Coordinates of C-alpha atoms in Angstrom, one line a residue:
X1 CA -83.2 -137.2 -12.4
X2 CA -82.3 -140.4 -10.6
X3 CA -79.0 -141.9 -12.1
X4 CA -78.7 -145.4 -13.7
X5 CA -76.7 -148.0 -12.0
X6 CA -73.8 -148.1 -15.2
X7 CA -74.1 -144.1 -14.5
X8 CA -73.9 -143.7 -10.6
X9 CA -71.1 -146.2 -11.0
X10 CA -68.9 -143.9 -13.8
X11 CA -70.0 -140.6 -11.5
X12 CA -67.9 -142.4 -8.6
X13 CA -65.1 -143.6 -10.3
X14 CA -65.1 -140.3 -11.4
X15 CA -65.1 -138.5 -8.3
X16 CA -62.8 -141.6 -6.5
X17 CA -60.3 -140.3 -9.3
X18 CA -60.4 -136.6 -8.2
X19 CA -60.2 -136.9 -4.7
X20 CA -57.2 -139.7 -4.9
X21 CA -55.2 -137.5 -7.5
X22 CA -55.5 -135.2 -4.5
X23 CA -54.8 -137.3 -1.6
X24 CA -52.2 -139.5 -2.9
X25 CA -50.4 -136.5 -4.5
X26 CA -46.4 -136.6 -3.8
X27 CA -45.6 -134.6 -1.1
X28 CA -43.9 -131.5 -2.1
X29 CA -40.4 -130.1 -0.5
X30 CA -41.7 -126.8 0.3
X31 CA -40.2 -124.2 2.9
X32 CA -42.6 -123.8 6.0
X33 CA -44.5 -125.8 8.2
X34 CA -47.9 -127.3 7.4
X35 CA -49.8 -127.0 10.2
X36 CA -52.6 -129.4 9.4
X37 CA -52.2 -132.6 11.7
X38 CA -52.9 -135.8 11.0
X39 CA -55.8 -137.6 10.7
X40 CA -56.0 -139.5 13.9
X41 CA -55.6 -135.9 16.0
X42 CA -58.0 -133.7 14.3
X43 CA -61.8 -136.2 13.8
X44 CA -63.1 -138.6 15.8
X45 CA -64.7 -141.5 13.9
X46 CA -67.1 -143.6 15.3
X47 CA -68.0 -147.0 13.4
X48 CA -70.2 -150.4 14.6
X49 CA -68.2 -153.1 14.8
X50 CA -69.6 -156.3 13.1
X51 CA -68.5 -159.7 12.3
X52 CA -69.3 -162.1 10.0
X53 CA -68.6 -166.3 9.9
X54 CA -65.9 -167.1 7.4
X55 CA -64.8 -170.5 6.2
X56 CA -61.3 -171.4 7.1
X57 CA -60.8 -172.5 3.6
X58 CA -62.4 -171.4 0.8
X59 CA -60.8 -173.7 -1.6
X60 CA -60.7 -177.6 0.1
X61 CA -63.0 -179.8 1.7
X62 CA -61.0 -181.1 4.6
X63 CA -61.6 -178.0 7.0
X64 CA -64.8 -177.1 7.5
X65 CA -64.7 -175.0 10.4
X66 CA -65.6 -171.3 10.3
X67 CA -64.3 -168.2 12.1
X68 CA -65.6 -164.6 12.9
X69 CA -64.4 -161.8 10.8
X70 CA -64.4 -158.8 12.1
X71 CA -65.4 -155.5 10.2
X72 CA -66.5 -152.1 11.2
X73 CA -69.4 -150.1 9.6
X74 CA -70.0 -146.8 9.6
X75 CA -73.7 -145.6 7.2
X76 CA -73.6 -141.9 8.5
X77 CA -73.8 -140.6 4.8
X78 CA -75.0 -143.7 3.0
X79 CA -77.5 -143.3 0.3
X80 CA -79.4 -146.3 0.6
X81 CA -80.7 -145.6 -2.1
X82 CA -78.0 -146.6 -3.7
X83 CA -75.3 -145.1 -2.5
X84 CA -71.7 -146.7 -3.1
X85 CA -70.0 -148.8 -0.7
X86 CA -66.0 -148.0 0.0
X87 CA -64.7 -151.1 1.4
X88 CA -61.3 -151.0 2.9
X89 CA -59.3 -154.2 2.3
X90 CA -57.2 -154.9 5.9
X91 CA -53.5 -155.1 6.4
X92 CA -51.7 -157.0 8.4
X93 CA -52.8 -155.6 11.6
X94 CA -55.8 -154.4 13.9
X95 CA -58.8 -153.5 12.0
X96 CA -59.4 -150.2 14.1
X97 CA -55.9 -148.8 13.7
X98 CA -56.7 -148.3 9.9
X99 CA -59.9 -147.1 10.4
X100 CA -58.5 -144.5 12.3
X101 CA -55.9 -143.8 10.1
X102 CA -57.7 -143.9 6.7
X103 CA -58.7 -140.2 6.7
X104 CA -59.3 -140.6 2.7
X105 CA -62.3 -142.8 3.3
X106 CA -64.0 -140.6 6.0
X107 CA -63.1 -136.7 4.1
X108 CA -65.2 -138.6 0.8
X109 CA -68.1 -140.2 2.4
X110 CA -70.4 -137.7 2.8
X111 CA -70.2 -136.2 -0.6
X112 CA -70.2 -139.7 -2.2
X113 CA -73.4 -140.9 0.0
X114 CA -70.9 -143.8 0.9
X115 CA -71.3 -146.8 2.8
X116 CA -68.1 -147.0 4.8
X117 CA -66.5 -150.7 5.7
X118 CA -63.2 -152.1 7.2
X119 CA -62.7 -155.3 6.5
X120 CA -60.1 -157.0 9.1
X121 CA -57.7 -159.4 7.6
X122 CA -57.7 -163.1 9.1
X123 CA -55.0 -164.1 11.8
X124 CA -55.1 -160.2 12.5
X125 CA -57.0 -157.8 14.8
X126 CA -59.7 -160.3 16.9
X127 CA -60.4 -162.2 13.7
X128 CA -58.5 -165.3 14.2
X129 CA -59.2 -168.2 13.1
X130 CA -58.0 -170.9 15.5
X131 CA -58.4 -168.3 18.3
X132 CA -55.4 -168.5 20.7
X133 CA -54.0 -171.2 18.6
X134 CA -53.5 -169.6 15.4
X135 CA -49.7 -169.0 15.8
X136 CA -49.0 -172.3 17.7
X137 CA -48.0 -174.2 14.5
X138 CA -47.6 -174.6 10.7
X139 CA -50.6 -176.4 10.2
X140 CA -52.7 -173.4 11.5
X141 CA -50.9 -171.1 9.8
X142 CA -51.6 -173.2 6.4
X143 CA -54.6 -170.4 5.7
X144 CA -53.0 -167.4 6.2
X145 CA -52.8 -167.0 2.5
X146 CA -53.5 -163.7 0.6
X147 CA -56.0 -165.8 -1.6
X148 CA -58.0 -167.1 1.7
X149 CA -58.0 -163.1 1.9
X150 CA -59.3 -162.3 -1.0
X151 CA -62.1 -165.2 -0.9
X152 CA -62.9 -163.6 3.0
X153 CA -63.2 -160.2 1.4
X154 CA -65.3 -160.8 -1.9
X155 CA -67.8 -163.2 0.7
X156 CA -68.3 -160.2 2.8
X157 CA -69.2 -157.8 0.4
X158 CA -71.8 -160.3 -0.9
X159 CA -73.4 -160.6 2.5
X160 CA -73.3 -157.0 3.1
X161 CA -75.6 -156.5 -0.2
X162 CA -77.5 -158.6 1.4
X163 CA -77.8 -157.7 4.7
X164 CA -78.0 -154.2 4.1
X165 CA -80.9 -152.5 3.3
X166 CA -80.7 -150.8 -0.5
X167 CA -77.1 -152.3 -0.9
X168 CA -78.4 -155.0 -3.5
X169 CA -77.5 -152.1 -6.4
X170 CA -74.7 -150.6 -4.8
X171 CA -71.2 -150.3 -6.5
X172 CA -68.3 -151.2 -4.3
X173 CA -64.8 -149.5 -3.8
X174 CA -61.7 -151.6 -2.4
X175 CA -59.9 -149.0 -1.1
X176 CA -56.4 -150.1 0.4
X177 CA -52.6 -148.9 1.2
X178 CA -49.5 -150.8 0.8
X179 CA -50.3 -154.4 1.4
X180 CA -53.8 -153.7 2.0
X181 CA -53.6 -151.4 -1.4
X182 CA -52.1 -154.7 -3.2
X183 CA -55.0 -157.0 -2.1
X184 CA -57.3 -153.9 -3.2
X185 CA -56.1 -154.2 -6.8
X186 CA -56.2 -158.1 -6.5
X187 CA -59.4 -158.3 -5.6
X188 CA -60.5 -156.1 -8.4
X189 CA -58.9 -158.6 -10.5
X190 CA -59.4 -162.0 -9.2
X191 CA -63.3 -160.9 -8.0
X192 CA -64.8 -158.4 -11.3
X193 CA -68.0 -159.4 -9.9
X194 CA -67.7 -158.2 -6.4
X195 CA -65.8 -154.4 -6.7
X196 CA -66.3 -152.1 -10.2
X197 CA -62.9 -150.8 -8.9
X198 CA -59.6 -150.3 -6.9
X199 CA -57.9 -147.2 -5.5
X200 CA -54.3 -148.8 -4.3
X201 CA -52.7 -146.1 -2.3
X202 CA -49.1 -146.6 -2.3
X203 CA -49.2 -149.6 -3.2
X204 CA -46.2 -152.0 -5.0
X205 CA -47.9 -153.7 -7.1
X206 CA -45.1 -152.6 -10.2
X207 CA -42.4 -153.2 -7.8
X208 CA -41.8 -157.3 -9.0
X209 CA -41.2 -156.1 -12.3
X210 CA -39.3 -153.1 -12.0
X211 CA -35.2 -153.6 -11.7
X212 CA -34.9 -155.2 -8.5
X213 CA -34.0 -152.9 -5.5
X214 CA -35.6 -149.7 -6.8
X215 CA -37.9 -149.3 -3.8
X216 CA -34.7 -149.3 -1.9
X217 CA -32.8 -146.6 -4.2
X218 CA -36.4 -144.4 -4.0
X219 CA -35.4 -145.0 -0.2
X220 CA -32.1 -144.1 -0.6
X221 CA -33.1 -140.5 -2.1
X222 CA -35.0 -139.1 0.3
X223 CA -32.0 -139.2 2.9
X224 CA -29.3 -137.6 0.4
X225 CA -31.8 -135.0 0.1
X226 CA -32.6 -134.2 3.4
X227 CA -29.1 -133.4 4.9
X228 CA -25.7 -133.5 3.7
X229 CA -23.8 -137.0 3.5
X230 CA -26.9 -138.9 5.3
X231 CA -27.2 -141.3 3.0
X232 CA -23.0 -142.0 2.4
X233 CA -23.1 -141.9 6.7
X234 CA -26.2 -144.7 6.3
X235 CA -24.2 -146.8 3.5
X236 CA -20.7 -146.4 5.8
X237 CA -22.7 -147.6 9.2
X238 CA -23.1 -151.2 8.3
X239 CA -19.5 -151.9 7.8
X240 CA -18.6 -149.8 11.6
X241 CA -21.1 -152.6 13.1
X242 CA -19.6 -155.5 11.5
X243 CA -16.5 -154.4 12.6
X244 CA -17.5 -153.6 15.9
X245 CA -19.6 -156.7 16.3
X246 CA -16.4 -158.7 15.3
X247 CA -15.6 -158.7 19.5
X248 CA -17.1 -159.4 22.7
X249 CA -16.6 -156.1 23.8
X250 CA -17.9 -154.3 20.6
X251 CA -21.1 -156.2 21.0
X252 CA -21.4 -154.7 24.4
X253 CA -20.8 -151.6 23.3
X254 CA -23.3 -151.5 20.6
X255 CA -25.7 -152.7 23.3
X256 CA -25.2 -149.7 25.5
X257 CA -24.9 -147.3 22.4
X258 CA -28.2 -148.2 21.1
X259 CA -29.6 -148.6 24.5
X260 CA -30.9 -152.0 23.7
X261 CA -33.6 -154.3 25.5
X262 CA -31.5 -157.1 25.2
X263 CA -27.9 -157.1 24.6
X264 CA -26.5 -158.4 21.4
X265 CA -24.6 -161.9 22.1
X266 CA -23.8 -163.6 18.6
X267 CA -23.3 -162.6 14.9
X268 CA -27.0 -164.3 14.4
X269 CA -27.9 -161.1 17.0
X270 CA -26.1 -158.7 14.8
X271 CA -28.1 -159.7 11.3
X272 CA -31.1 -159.3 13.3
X273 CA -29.8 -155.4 14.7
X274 CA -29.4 -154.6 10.8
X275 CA -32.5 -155.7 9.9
X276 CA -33.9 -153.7 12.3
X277 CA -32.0 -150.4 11.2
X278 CA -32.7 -151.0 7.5
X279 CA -36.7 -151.4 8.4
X280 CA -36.1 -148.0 10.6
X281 CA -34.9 -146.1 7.5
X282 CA -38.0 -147.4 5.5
X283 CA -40.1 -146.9 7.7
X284 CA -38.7 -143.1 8.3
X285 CA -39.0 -142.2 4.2
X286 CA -42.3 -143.8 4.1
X287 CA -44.1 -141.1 6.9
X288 CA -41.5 -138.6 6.2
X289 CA -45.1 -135.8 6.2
X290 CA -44.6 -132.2 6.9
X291 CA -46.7 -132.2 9.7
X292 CA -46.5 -134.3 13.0
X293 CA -48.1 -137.7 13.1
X294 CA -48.1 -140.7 14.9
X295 CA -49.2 -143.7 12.3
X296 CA -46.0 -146.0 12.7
X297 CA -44.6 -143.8 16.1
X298 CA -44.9 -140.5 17.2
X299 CA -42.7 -138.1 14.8
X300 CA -42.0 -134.4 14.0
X301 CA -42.9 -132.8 10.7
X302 CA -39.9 -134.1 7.9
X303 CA -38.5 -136.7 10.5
X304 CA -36.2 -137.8 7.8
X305 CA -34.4 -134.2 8.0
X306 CA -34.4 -134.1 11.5
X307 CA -32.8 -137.8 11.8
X308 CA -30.4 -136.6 9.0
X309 CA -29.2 -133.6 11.5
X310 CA -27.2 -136.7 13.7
X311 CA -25.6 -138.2 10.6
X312 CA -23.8 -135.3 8.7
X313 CA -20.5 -137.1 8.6
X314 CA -17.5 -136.6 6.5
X315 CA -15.0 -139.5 5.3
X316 CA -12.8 -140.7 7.9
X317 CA -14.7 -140.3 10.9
X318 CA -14.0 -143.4 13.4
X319 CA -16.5 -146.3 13.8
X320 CA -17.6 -144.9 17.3
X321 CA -18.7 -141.6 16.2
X322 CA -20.7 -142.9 13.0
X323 CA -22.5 -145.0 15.2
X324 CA -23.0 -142.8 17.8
X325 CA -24.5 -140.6 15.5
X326 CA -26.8 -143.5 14.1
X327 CA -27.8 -144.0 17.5
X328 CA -28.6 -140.4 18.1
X329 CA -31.0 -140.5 14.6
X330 CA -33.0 -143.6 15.2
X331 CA -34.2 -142.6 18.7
X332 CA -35.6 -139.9 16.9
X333 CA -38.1 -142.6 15.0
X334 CA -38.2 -144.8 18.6
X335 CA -38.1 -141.7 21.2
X336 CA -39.7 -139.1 20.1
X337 CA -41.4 -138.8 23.2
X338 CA -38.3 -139.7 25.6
X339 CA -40.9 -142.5 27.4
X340 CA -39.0 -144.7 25.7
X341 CA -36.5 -146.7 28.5
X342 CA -35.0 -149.0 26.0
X343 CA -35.1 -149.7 22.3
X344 CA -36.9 -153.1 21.2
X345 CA -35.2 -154.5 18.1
X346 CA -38.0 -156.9 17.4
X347 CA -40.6 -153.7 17.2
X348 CA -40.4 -151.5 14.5
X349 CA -43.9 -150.3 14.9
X350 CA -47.0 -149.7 16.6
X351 CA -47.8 -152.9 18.0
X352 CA -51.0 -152.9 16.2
X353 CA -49.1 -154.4 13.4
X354 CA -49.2 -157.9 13.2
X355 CA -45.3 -158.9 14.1
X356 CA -45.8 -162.6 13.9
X357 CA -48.2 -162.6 10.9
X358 CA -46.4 -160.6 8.3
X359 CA -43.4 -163.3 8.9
X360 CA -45.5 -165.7 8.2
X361 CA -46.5 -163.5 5.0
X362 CA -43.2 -162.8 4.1
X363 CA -42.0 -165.5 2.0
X364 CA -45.4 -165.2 -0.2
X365 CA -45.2 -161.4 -0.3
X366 CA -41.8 -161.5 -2.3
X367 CA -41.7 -157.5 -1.5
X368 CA -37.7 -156.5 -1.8
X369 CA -34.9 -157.3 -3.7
X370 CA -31.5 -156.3 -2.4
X371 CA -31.0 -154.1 0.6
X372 CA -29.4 -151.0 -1.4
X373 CA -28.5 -149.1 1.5
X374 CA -27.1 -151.5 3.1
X375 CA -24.7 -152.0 -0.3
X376 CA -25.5 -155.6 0.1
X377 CA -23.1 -157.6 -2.2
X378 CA -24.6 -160.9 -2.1
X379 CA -26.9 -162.6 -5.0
X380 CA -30.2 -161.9 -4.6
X381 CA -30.9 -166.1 -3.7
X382 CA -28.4 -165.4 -0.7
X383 CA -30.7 -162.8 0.1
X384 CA -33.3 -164.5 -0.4
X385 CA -32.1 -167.3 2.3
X386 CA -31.4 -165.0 4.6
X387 CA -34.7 -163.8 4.8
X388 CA -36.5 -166.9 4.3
X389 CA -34.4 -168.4 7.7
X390 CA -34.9 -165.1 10.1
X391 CA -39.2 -165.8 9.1
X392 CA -38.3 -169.5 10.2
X393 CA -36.4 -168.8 13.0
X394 CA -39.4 -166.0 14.6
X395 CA -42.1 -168.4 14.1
X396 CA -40.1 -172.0 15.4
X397 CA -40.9 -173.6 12.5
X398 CA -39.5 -174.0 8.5
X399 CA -41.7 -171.7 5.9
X400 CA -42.1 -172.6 2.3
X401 CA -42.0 -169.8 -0.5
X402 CA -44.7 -169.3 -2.9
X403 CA -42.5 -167.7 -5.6
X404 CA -45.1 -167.6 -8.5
X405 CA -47.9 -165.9 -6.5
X406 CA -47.2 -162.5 -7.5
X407 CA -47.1 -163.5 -11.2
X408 CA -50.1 -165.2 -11.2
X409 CA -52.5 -162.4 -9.3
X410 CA -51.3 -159.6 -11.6
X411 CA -47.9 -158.2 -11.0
X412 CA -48.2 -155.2 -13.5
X413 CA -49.9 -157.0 -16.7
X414 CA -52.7 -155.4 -17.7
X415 CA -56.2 -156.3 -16.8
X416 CA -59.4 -155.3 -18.5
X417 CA -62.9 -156.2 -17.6

């Protein structure tokens, strides 16, 4: 019996609800090695790679120009019949490298009948909207806005029922993680008409209304976990470097610890060498799986435990030694592989991550409070600063803060349609 639109729709929400309650599961601590690898190592995908002419702006009348989105396509096990479409809502990076890392998407497609697209988010990737001269200046930049986004991404998915044959009755998915997870549920909210749902993996949506640094504390935990005093030697580490730092010769000696690029020169230097660690720890709890993988940088199974192994430090233990240790665990997150001949402090990922975009980004996407384990003790508007002047200082030019956006595209309030 052929299933009703209202019907096929519940059936995959259903089953979109099964397979994420497995997928997104947390990870248990169990004893043992999983010997399953990730994604990217064990199936090759294979997708055709599309684009599609997008307004600049969506919303004015002064620019009229258009740009090519990229997206990738991949109708192995679509229905077209009416089979559903999963449309993955791009980061802040290359289109491909999610694909390739979105092993959810391509383990569901076949049983689902799914249309498979990745949608690549503008100024990322190839779709670029002032080509070359995206990045050159403010007045560029003035559309790398998550609601451009969202306009970009609910256009495309009414082209694609269009242009594709038996898509006119097709439901749609936005399927997305972190960021890309956050403009998943947006669009879901801000576009009804366009997607009858959202799977937001890992998404933190909640986190603007929660108390302010709990992403940070959640961070936090997984290192006192994982290996005795980790987390105190962590907290202790930031006051060794600004002690260090404090002379021309502990500068240098930080430099050649750390086996830095470029040497650190100025206290401006040293904020930036924080930053850098503090993103290194997130980054670590956030692929801390229990199998090798390589989706920020090549790591073992549990990287968190094994970079915990360098910083099992007692009270008392001299500046040189805590930070030799600290040294010791992040080249586990930067040189995994040993090819590394120096460590960049302005990479803290693949570099299919868009660096210069996401600062950009960063004073819209109000995503931290204060930096926990870094026991920051200043207000959270000193933070706030702070942050605001390093995004100015990357892209050569003063960014403005948007500080209502979250609140008014849903930052936990509920949403019925």
């Amino acid at each position: 019996m052929r299933l009703t639109s209202s019907a096929l729709s519940f059936r995959l929400l259903i089953l979109i609800f099964i397979f994420s309650c497995k997928a997104l599961a947390l990870k248990p601590r169990f004893l043992g090695r999983n010997t399953d690898q990730s994604f990217s190592q064990h199936r090759s995908v294979s997708y055709n790679t599309l684009y599609i002419d997008q307004q600049i702006d969506h919303f004015g009348f002064l620019e009229n120009g258009t740009f090519k989105q990229r997206y990738l396509l991949n109708d192995q096990h679509w229905h077209k019949d009416g089979g559903p479409i999963l449309f993955y809502t791009g980061n802040e990076g290359d289109i491909t490298w999610f694909c390739n890392n979105t092993g959810f998407m391509w383990d569901v497609a076949e049983e689902l009948g799914a249309l498979l697209v990745f949608a690549e988010h503008r100024y990322y990737g190839e779709s670029l909207p002032f080509g070359e001269e995206s990045y050159s200046n403010a007045k560029y930049l003035n559309y790398l806005t998550s609601e451009q986004v969202l306009a970009d991404f609910a256009v495309l998915i009414k082209a694609l029922k269009k242009s594709q044959p038996g898509a006119e009755k097709s439901s749609v998915i936005a399927i997305g993680g972190s960021y890309g997870g956050m403009l998943a549920a947006w669009l879901r909210m801000k576009y009804p008409n366009a997607v009858v749902g959202a799977l937001a993996a890992s998404a933190p949506i909640w986190q603007f209304i929660v108390p302010c640094g709990e992403f940070y504390r959640v961070v936090t935990r997984d290192f006192t976990i994982s290996g005795s005093n980790c987390s105190s030697s962590i907290r202790s580490s930031w006051a060794a470097i600004d002690r260090l730092s404090a002379t021309g010769e502990g500068l240098q000696w930080l430099s050649q610890t750390f086996g830095l690029c470029g040497p650190l020169k100025s206290q401006e230097d040293v904020f930036g060498f924080k930053a850098w660690l503090q993103e290194t720890w997130v980054n670590l709890a956030m692929v801390d799986y229990p199998y090798e993988a390589d989706f920020l940088q090549p790591l073992p199974a549990w990287p968190v435990k094994v970079v915990c192994k360098n910083l099992q430090f007692n009270k008392g233990v001299s500046d040189k030694q805590l930070l030799n240790g600290v040294s010791q665990a992040v080249r586990v997150y930067y040189n995994y592989t040993g090819d590394a001949v120096c460590l960049n402090t302005s990479k803290t990922a693949t570099g299919n991550l868009g660096f210069l975009g996401w600062f950009y980004q960063c004073p819209q996407i109000l995503e931290g409070c204060m930096l926990c384990l870094s026991d920051a003790s200043a207000s959270f508007r000193h933070w706030l600063r702070r942050r605001d002047m390093r995004c100015s200082m990357i892209l050569f030019f003063s960014v403005l803060r948007n500080p209502v956006f979250i609140e008014l595209h849903g930052n936990g309030d509920a949403h019925v349609y």
